[in-house]
Amino acid sequence: MTPRNERRYSELLRVARVGDDAWLSQYEAARQLDIALYRVGVLIACGHLVPAENAAGNAGVTIASVQAEKTWRDNATYREKALRLLKDTVGFF
């Protein structure tokens, strides 16, 4: 069993390895989106954020997916947000 602090996405998911200029840690993604850290994991599981590893093999997400999520959150109507919540809830189970 791998110690928790040494686990990487590659053990759980098939993810792309990207350069540091296209990668954000989950903590930084949560800060930029102004959400709790666990929500980043939920957004990854629902397919709204793209998981990635940097050159060192650290787990995170792509900057492009964070920017797309931020843009969507800024421009989505309440109806679109409600529909997305419904789809994500149904798809999660």
C-alpha positions as a Python dict, from the first residue, in 0.01 Angstrom:
ca = {
    (1, 'M'): (0, 0, 0),
    (2, 'T'): (133, 342, -96),
    (3, 'P'): (144, 604, 179),
    (4, 'R'): (-131, 862, 136),
    (5, 'N'): (109, 1154, 78),
    (6, 'E'): (276, 968, -209),
    (7, 'R'): (-40, 872, -399),
    (8, 'R'): (-91, 1011, -745),
    (9, 'Y'): (-374, 1027, -994),
    (10, 'S'): (-203, 771, -1213),
    (11, 'E'): (-287, 507, -954),
    (12, 'L'): (-659, 587, -979),
    (13, 'L'): (-718, 749, -1317),
    (14, 'R'): (-550, 772, -1653),
    (15, 'V'): (-437, 1135, -1667),
    (16, 'A'): (-216, 1347, -1884),
    (17, 'R'): (119, 1474, -1765),
    (18, 'V'): (141, 1846, -1842),
    (19, 'G'): (403, 2113, -1796),
    (20, 'D'): (406, 2334, -1490),
    (21, 'D'): (275, 2622, -1701),
    (22, 'A'): (-51, 2430, -1767),
    (23, 'W'): (-96, 2277, -1419),
    (24, 'L'): (-249, 2392, -1090),
    (25, 'S'): (-256, 2214, -757),
    (26, 'Q'): (-597, 2130, -617),
    (27, 'Y'): (-541, 2384, -339),
    (28, 'E'): (-470, 2662, -589),
    (29, 'A'): (-769, 2558, -803),
    (30, 'A'): (-995, 2576, -495),
    (31, 'R'): (-856, 2919, -411),
    (32, 'Q'): (-908, 3052, -764),
    (33, 'L'): (-1263, 2916, -782),
    (34, 'D'): (-1334, 3031, -425),
    (35, 'I'): (-1464, 2688, -320),
    (36, 'A'): (-1374, 2431, -55),
    (37, 'L'): (-1100, 2184, -142),
    (38, 'Y'): (-1331, 1881, -141),
    (39, 'R'): (-1542, 2050, -413),
    (40, 'V'): (-1243, 2030, -647),
    (41, 'G'): (-1258, 1651, -611),
    (42, 'V'): (-1631, 1657, -682),
    (43, 'L'): (-1576, 1870, -994),
    (44, 'I'): (-1308, 1624, -1111),
    (45, 'A'): (-1539, 1327, -1049),
    (46, 'C'): (-1821, 1496, -1243),
    (47, 'G'): (-1591, 1580, -1533),
    (48, 'H'): (-1592, 1958, -1496),
    (49, 'L'): (-1222, 1982, -1408),
    (50, 'V'): (-955, 1788, -1596),
    (51, 'P'): (-712, 1599, -1371),
    (52, 'A'): (-345, 1628, -1460),
    (53, 'E'): (0, 1563, -1322),
    (54, 'N'): (288, 1806, -1343),
    (55, 'A'): (640, 1707, -1447),
    (56, 'A'): (717, 1597, -1090),
    (57, 'G'): (412, 1366, -1087),
    (58, 'N'): (206, 1574, -843),
    (59, 'A'): (-171, 1551, -878),
    (60, 'G'): (-365, 1861, -980),
    (61, 'V'): (-584, 1998, -1257),
    (62, 'T'): (-527, 2183, -1583),
    (63, 'I'): (-531, 2561, -1581),
    (64, 'A'): (-756, 2559, -1889),
    (65, 'S'): (-1024, 2356, -1708),
    (66, 'V'): (-1012, 2589, -1406),
    (67, 'Q'): (-1050, 2893, -1631),
    (68, 'A'): (-1339, 2728, -1817),
    (69, 'E'): (-1511, 2643, -1486),
    (70, 'K'): (-1463, 2998, -1358),
    (71, 'T'): (-1607, 3142, -1680),
    (72, 'W'): (-1903, 2904, -1663),
    (73, 'R'): (-1973, 2995, -1299),
    (74, 'D'): (-1958, 3366, -1379),
    (75, 'N'): (-2195, 3342, -1677),
    (76, 'A'): (-2436, 3058, -1597),
    (77, 'T'): (-2795, 3136, -1511),
    (78, 'Y'): (-2967, 2993, -1205),
    (79, 'R'): (-3153, 2753, -1433),
    (80, 'E'): (-2829, 2627, -1590),
    (81, 'K'): (-2673, 2583, -1246),
    (82, 'A'): (-2979, 2392, -1121),
    (83, 'L'): (-2979, 2165, -1427),
    (84, 'R'): (-2609, 2096, -1385),
    (85, 'L'): (-2660, 2012, -1018),
    (86, 'L'): (-2940, 1773, -1110),
    (87, 'K'): (-2736, 1604, -1384),
    (88, 'D'): (-2430, 1573, -1160),
    (89, 'T'): (-2638, 1431, -874),
    (90, 'V'): (-2805, 1170, -1095),
    (91, 'G'): (-2478, 1085, -1270),
    (92, 'F'): (-2292, 1049, -942),
    (93, 'F'): (-2515, 760, -834),
}
